[in-house]
């Protein structure tokens, strides 16, 4: 076991995709895990898979729908007894549609999850861990949080918020000489359930829509690179899908 053995990494949206692969990656580093998502059966399946390889880890499963804002408060309160070295706000989803045709119910839920829950959990974590050595808050944005994408205006807007909020928080932490590091990961196209949810289609095929994309495992590796760096932003270049670490990108 490593020095991480007494610490926990909390990952929201851990039941699939980048969240699932990130859980495996942090388990490999020796961290105990707190896995939060709606689908408890998938969280339990992931727990069994990880414990087969790393039987000495402690894995806490929390089934919750963070699109309901009160659940964000409840989740954080339930975890008060754990020392959480890294908090990863990964839960979120997208919507591919024109503004005129988009479902307002879907957009409403997306706003609650992508923006409101992320802000609540980030704020609560910063309050408790801003002066904790080694603490990191990593928010998952998107390449769509740094550029506009056709038929994804509302989704991009939520991710612009995530990027700006997190970059601004990182600068605030530095200004206040806080020990906590705030970081943002901005994936480009990644083969997960994202496309199916965004298009409301179970047959969404990444090969038909993208010439190039990353796997969730590759994005989890990028996330670990960001975690192990002193950079604030980890961003995928859509020109060649290379990964770059940098300081804040928004003008400040």
mmCIF file of C-alpha atoms in Angstrom:
data_model
loop_
_atom_site.group_PDB
_atom_site.id
_atom_site.type_symbol
_atom_site.label_atom_id
_atom_site.label_comp_id
_atom_site.label_asym_id
_atom_site.label_seq_id
_atom_site.Cartn_x
_atom_site.Cartn_y
_atom_site.Cartn_z
ATOM 1 C CA UNK A 1 0.000 0.000 0.000
ATOM 2 C CA UNK A 2 1.097 3.559 -0.630
ATOM 3 C CA UNK A 3 0.814 6.715 1.446
ATOM 4 C CA UNK A 4 -2.561 7.138 -0.267
ATOM 5 C CA UNK A 5 -3.934 4.167 1.693
ATOM 6 C CA UNK A 6 -5.470 6.372 4.400
ATOM 7 C CA UNK A 7 -7.025 8.760 1.908
ATOM 8 C CA UNK A 8 -10.096 8.600 -0.253
ATOM 9 C CA UNK A 9 -10.857 9.775 -3.759
ATOM 10 C CA UNK A 10 -14.513 10.668 -4.304
ATOM 11 C CA UNK A 11 -15.756 10.336 -7.880
ATOM 12 C CA UNK A 12 -19.251 11.313 -8.963
ATOM 13 C CA UNK A 13 -20.663 9.700 -12.065
ATOM 14 C CA UNK A 14 -18.510 6.671 -11.310
ATOM 15 C CA UNK A 15 -20.762 3.973 -12.743
ATOM 16 C CA UNK A 16 -19.502 4.240 -16.325
ATOM 17 C CA UNK A 17 -17.180 5.980 -18.762
ATOM 18 C CA UNK A 18 -14.469 8.322 -17.533
ATOM 19 C CA UNK A 19 -15.666 8.049 -13.930
ATOM 20 C CA UNK A 20 -15.420 4.260 -13.943
ATOM 21 C CA UNK A 21 -11.958 4.193 -15.523
ATOM 22 C CA UNK A 22 -10.745 6.946 -13.180
ATOM 23 C CA UNK A 23 -11.819 4.834 -10.219
ATOM 24 C CA UNK A 24 -9.651 1.992 -11.492
ATOM 25 C CA UNK A 25 -6.737 4.370 -12.091
ATOM 26 C CA UNK A 26 -6.839 5.816 -8.574
ATOM 27 C CA UNK A 27 -7.208 2.321 -7.113
ATOM 28 C CA UNK A 28 -3.959 1.464 -8.890
ATOM 29 C CA UNK A 29 -2.340 4.372 -7.026
ATOM 30 C CA UNK A 30 -3.492 2.910 -3.720
ATOM 31 C CA UNK A 31 -6.373 5.231 -2.895
ATOM 32 C CA UNK A 32 -9.524 4.157 -1.121
ATOM 33 C CA UNK A 33 -12.580 5.110 -3.149
ATOM 34 C CA UNK A 34 -15.968 6.729 -2.719
ATOM 35 C CA UNK A 35 -18.052 5.985 -5.787
ATOM 36 C CA UNK A 36 -21.240 7.967 -6.368
ATOM 37 C CA UNK A 37 -23.775 7.573 -9.159
ATOM 38 C CA UNK A 38 -27.440 6.750 -9.744
ATOM 39 C CA UNK A 39 -27.009 3.098 -10.749
ATOM 40 C CA UNK A 40 -26.073 1.183 -7.633
ATOM 41 C CA UNK A 41 -25.829 -2.183 -9.387
ATOM 42 C CA UNK A 42 -23.109 -0.840 -11.683
ATOM 43 C CA UNK A 43 -21.254 0.698 -8.749
ATOM 44 C CA UNK A 44 -21.339 -2.636 -6.928
ATOM 45 C CA UNK A 45 -20.108 -4.443 -10.040
ATOM 46 C CA UNK A 46 -17.218 -1.978 -10.328
ATOM 47 C CA UNK A 47 -16.438 -2.427 -6.637
ATOM 48 C CA UNK A 48 -16.183 -6.201 -7.033
ATOM 49 C CA UNK A 49 -13.944 -5.812 -10.069
ATOM 50 C CA UNK A 50 -11.548 -3.447 -8.274
ATOM 51 C CA UNK A 51 -11.431 -5.502 -5.070
ATOM 52 C CA UNK A 52 -10.461 -8.607 -7.019
ATOM 53 C CA UNK A 53 -7.249 -6.797 -7.939
ATOM 54 C CA UNK A 54 -6.812 -4.570 -4.864
ATOM 55 C CA UNK A 55 -8.478 -6.469 -1.985
ATOM 56 C CA UNK A 56 -7.109 -4.203 0.757
ATOM 57 C CA UNK A 57 -8.812 -1.050 -0.462
ATOM 58 C CA UNK A 58 -11.914 0.374 1.186
ATOM 59 C CA UNK A 59 -14.615 1.239 -1.342
ATOM 60 C CA UNK A 60 -17.715 3.179 -0.344
ATOM 61 C CA UNK A 61 -20.720 3.130 -2.668
ATOM 62 C CA UNK A 62 -23.256 5.955 -2.675
ATOM 63 C CA UNK A 63 -26.297 5.676 -4.920
ATOM 64 C CA UNK A 64 -27.668 9.165 -5.550
ATOM 65 C CA UNK A 65 -29.190 11.321 -8.265
ATOM 66 C CA UNK A 66 -27.218 14.556 -8.178
ATOM 67 C CA UNK A 67 -29.586 16.219 -10.637
ATOM 68 C CA UNK A 68 -31.687 16.768 -7.489
ATOM 69 C CA UNK A 69 -29.757 19.586 -5.762
ATOM 70 C CA UNK A 70 -30.654 18.515 -2.216
ATOM 71 C CA UNK A 71 -28.935 15.197 -2.878
ATOM 72 C CA UNK A 72 -25.617 16.999 -3.384
ATOM 73 C CA UNK A 73 -25.860 18.375 0.143
ATOM 74 C CA UNK A 74 -26.874 14.971 1.508
ATOM 75 C CA UNK A 75 -24.024 13.188 -0.246
ATOM 76 C CA UNK A 76 -21.412 15.566 1.108
ATOM 77 C CA UNK A 77 -22.830 15.411 4.635
ATOM 78 C CA UNK A 78 -22.787 11.599 4.512
ATOM 79 C CA UNK A 79 -19.051 11.678 3.766
ATOM 80 C CA UNK A 80 -17.961 13.959 6.601
ATOM 81 C CA UNK A 81 -16.197 11.106 8.420
ATOM 82 C CA UNK A 82 -13.844 10.369 5.511
ATOM 83 C CA UNK A 83 -10.608 12.165 4.678
ATOM 84 C CA UNK A 84 -11.079 12.938 0.996
ATOM 85 C CA UNK A 85 -7.791 13.909 -0.628
ATOM 86 C CA UNK A 86 -9.255 14.229 -4.114
ATOM 87 C CA UNK A 87 -12.794 15.171 -5.099
ATOM 88 C CA UNK A 88 -13.702 14.625 -8.750
ATOM 89 C CA UNK A 89 -16.933 16.127 -10.064
ATOM 90 C CA UNK A 90 -17.440 13.927 -13.107
ATOM 91 C CA UNK A 91 -21.232 13.487 -13.108
ATOM 92 C CA UNK A 92 -22.840 15.232 -16.036
ATOM 93 C CA UNK A 93 -24.417 14.696 -19.433
ATOM 94 C CA UNK A 94 -24.904 16.458 -22.749
ATOM 95 C CA UNK A 95 -27.642 17.304 -25.198
ATOM 96 C CA UNK A 96 -27.301 17.402 -28.981
ATOM 97 C CA UNK A 97 -30.118 19.488 -30.406
ATOM 98 C CA UNK A 98 -30.870 22.991 -31.610
ATOM 99 C CA UNK A 99 -32.037 25.492 -29.018
ATOM 100 C CA UNK A 100 -35.412 25.719 -30.757
ATOM 101 C CA UNK A 101 -35.935 21.960 -30.639
ATOM 102 C CA UNK A 102 -34.278 21.010 -27.364
ATOM 103 C CA UNK A 103 -36.293 19.433 -24.576
ATOM 104 C CA UNK A 104 -36.552 21.952 -21.754
ATOM 105 C CA UNK A 105 -37.042 19.177 -19.229
ATOM 106 C CA UNK A 106 -33.768 17.559 -20.321
ATOM 107 C CA UNK A 107 -31.985 20.940 -20.319
ATOM 108 C CA UNK A 108 -33.366 21.742 -16.873
ATOM 109 C CA UNK A 109 -31.979 18.486 -15.522
ATOM 110 C CA UNK A 110 -28.654 19.104 -17.280
ATOM 111 C CA UNK A 111 -28.353 22.553 -15.705
ATOM 112 C CA UNK A 112 -29.017 21.129 -12.251
ATOM 113 C CA UNK A 113 -26.410 18.392 -12.692
ATOM 114 C CA UNK A 114 -23.675 20.032 -14.770
ATOM 115 C CA UNK A 115 -23.751 23.382 -12.968
ATOM 116 C CA UNK A 116 -25.699 23.411 -9.717
ATOM 117 C CA UNK A 117 -24.567 20.106 -8.190
ATOM 118 C CA UNK A 118 -20.975 20.716 -9.271
ATOM 119 C CA UNK A 119 -20.996 24.174 -7.662
ATOM 120 C CA UNK A 120 -22.517 22.901 -4.425
ATOM 121 C CA UNK A 121 -20.049 20.028 -4.067
ATOM 122 C CA UNK A 122 -17.073 22.176 -5.080
ATOM 123 C CA UNK A 123 -17.996 24.852 -2.553
ATOM 124 C CA UNK A 124 -18.499 22.421 0.309
ATOM 125 C CA UNK A 125 -15.229 20.645 -0.456
ATOM 126 C CA UNK A 126 -13.277 23.919 -0.688
ATOM 127 C CA UNK A 127 -14.677 25.107 2.641
ATOM 128 C CA UNK A 128 -13.417 21.982 4.391
ATOM 129 C CA UNK A 129 -10.159 21.315 2.512
ATOM 130 C CA UNK A 130 -8.799 24.677 1.346
ATOM 131 C CA UNK A 131 -6.001 24.500 3.909
ATOM 132 C CA UNK A 132 -5.322 20.772 3.571
ATOM 133 C CA UNK A 133 -1.978 19.838 2.064
ATOM 134 C CA UNK A 134 -2.373 17.682 -1.035
ATOM 135 C CA UNK A 135 -6.116 18.257 -1.449
ATOM 136 C CA UNK A 136 -7.320 18.528 -5.029
ATOM 137 C CA UNK A 137 -10.653 19.372 -6.589
ATOM 138 C CA UNK A 138 -10.852 18.194 -10.203
ATOM 139 C CA UNK A 139 -13.900 19.196 -12.238
ATOM 140 C CA UNK A 140 -14.623 17.503 -15.544
ATOM 141 C CA UNK A 141 -15.459 20.019 -18.226
ATOM 142 C CA UNK A 142 -15.231 19.392 -21.967
ATOM 143 C CA UNK A 143 -13.513 20.685 -25.048
ATOM 144 C CA UNK A 144 -16.970 22.162 -25.499
ATOM 145 C CA UNK A 145 -16.169 24.224 -22.431
ATOM 146 C CA UNK A 146 -13.577 26.131 -24.459
ATOM 147 C CA UNK A 147 -15.250 26.228 -27.896
ATOM 148 C CA UNK A 148 -18.750 26.203 -29.359
ATOM 149 C CA UNK A 149 -20.152 23.082 -31.005
ATOM 150 C CA UNK A 150 -23.036 23.025 -33.477
ATOM 151 C CA UNK A 151 -26.278 21.621 -32.043
ATOM 152 C CA UNK A 152 -24.759 21.627 -28.539
ATOM 153 C CA UNK A 153 -25.124 25.264 -27.505
ATOM 154 C CA UNK A 154 -26.723 24.637 -24.126
ATOM 155 C CA UNK A 155 -24.330 21.831 -23.266
ATOM 156 C CA UNK A 156 -21.299 23.932 -24.195
ATOM 157 C CA UNK A 157 -22.656 26.768 -22.067
ATOM 158 C CA UNK A 158 -22.758 24.485 -19.014
ATOM 159 C CA UNK A 159 -19.180 23.412 -19.637
ATOM 160 C CA UNK A 160 -17.997 26.996 -20.199
ATOM 161 C CA UNK A 161 -19.316 27.551 -16.693
ATOM 162 C CA UNK A 162 -17.385 24.559 -15.351
ATOM 163 C CA UNK A 163 -14.171 25.738 -17.013
ATOM 164 C CA UNK A 164 -14.504 29.376 -15.933
ATOM 165 C CA UNK A 165 -15.617 28.475 -12.409
ATOM 166 C CA UNK A 166 -12.750 26.056 -11.879
ATOM 167 C CA UNK A 167 -10.058 28.240 -13.434
ATOM 168 C CA UNK A 168 -11.301 31.160 -11.355
ATOM 169 C CA UNK A 169 -11.294 29.023 -8.228
ATOM 170 C CA UNK A 170 -7.715 27.941 -8.929
ATOM 171 C CA UNK A 171 -6.651 31.580 -9.148
ATOM 172 C CA UNK A 172 -8.570 32.373 -5.970
ATOM 173 C CA UNK A 173 -6.817 29.562 -4.118
ATOM 174 C CA UNK A 174 -3.435 30.883 -5.214
ATOM 175 C CA UNK A 175 -4.326 34.450 -4.273
ATOM 176 C CA UNK A 176 -5.352 33.292 -0.806
ATOM 177 C CA UNK A 177 -2.261 31.059 -0.458
ATOM 178 C CA UNK A 178 -4.542 28.088 0.050
ATOM 179 C CA UNK A 179 -3.098 24.606 -0.138
ATOM 180 C CA UNK A 180 -5.961 23.108 -2.141
ATOM 181 C CA UNK A 181 -5.458 22.863 -5.895
ATOM 182 C CA UNK A 182 -8.424 23.280 -8.233
ATOM 183 C CA UNK A 183 -8.094 21.715 -11.685
ATOM 184 C CA UNK A 184 -10.227 21.193 -14.778
ATOM 185 C CA UNK A 185 -10.093 18.362 -17.317
ATOM 186 C CA UNK A 186 -11.449 19.102 -20.798
ATOM 187 C CA UNK A 187 -11.937 15.935 -22.875
ATOM 188 C CA UNK A 188 -12.832 15.967 -26.551
ATOM 189 C CA UNK A 189 -14.851 13.137 -28.106
ATOM 190 C CA UNK A 190 -14.609 10.130 -25.799
ATOM 191 C CA UNK A 191 -16.323 6.808 -26.407
ATOM 192 C CA UNK A 192 -18.712 6.463 -23.479
ATOM 193 C CA UNK A 193 -22.470 6.524 -22.945
ATOM 194 C CA UNK A 194 -22.297 10.278 -23.530
ATOM 195 C CA UNK A 195 -23.293 10.092 -27.203
ATOM 196 C CA UNK A 196 -26.282 7.872 -26.500
ATOM 197 C CA UNK A 197 -27.590 10.158 -23.778
ATOM 198 C CA UNK A 198 -26.913 13.358 -25.714
ATOM 199 C CA UNK A 199 -28.818 12.112 -28.760
ATOM 200 C CA UNK A 200 -31.430 9.999 -26.957
ATOM 201 C CA UNK A 201 -30.316 7.092 -29.138
ATOM 202 C CA UNK A 202 -29.123 3.688 -27.940
ATOM 203 C CA UNK A 203 -27.519 3.063 -31.347
ATOM 204 C CA UNK A 204 -25.198 6.099 -31.366
ATOM 205 C CA UNK A 205 -21.962 5.077 -33.102
ATOM 206 C CA UNK A 206 -18.785 7.079 -32.460
ATOM 207 C CA UNK A 207 -17.161 5.697 -35.611
ATOM 208 C CA UNK A 208 -19.902 7.285 -37.713
ATOM 209 C CA UNK A 209 -19.594 10.698 -36.095
ATOM 210 C CA UNK A 210 -15.882 11.117 -35.380
ATOM 211 C CA UNK A 211 -12.722 10.408 -37.324
ATOM 212 C CA UNK A 212 -10.855 10.254 -34.033
ATOM 213 C CA UNK A 213 -11.797 9.920 -30.388
ATOM 214 C CA UNK A 214 -10.381 8.714 -27.092
ATOM 215 C CA UNK A 215 -11.400 5.786 -24.966
ATOM 216 C CA UNK A 216 -12.522 6.361 -21.393
ATOM 217 C CA UNK A 217 -9.363 4.570 -20.240
ATOM 218 C CA UNK A 218 -7.201 7.045 -22.168
ATOM 219 C CA UNK A 219 -9.052 9.977 -20.600
ATOM 220 C CA UNK A 220 -8.570 8.484 -17.147
ATOM 221 C CA UNK A 221 -4.841 8.364 -17.858
ATOM 222 C CA UNK A 222 -4.954 12.048 -18.830
ATOM 223 C CA UNK A 223 -6.785 12.774 -15.589
ATOM 224 C CA UNK A 224 -4.019 11.074 -13.614
ATOM 225 C CA UNK A 225 -1.442 13.154 -15.495
ATOM 226 C CA UNK A 226 -3.349 16.292 -14.487
ATOM 227 C CA UNK A 227 -3.602 15.093 -10.889
ATOM 228 C CA UNK A 228 0.138 14.448 -10.693
ATOM 229 C CA UNK A 229 1.037 17.822 -12.217
ATOM 230 C CA UNK A 230 1.061 21.411 -10.972
ATOM 231 C CA UNK A 231 -1.087 22.479 -13.921
ATOM 232 C CA UNK A 232 -4.632 23.809 -13.678
ATOM 233 C CA UNK A 233 -5.980 22.721 -17.075
ATOM 234 C CA UNK A 234 -5.750 19.414 -18.886
ATOM 235 C CA UNK A 235 -7.120 19.910 -22.384
ATOM 236 C CA UNK A 236 -7.418 17.789 -25.522
ATOM 237 C CA UNK A 237 -6.498 19.559 -28.772
ATOM 238 C CA UNK A 238 -9.255 18.776 -31.277
ATOM 239 C CA UNK A 239 -6.848 19.197 -34.219
ATOM 240 C CA UNK A 240 -4.808 16.105 -33.427
ATOM 241 C CA UNK A 241 -6.332 14.854 -30.148
ATOM 242 C CA UNK A 242 -3.082 15.412 -28.267
ATOM 243 C CA UNK A 243 -3.302 16.159 -24.556
ATOM 244 C CA UNK A 244 -1.846 19.330 -23.052
ATOM 245 C CA UNK A 245 -1.349 20.573 -19.513
ATOM 246 C CA UNK A 246 -1.377 24.305 -18.858
ATOM 247 C CA UNK A 247 -2.127 27.123 -16.475
ATOM 248 C CA UNK A 248 -5.532 28.888 -16.689
ATOM 249 C CA UNK A 249 -6.556 29.715 -20.257
ATOM 250 C CA UNK A 250 -9.244 32.338 -19.712
ATOM 251 C CA UNK A 251 -8.055 35.923 -19.629
ATOM 252 C CA UNK A 252 -7.601 37.171 -16.096
#
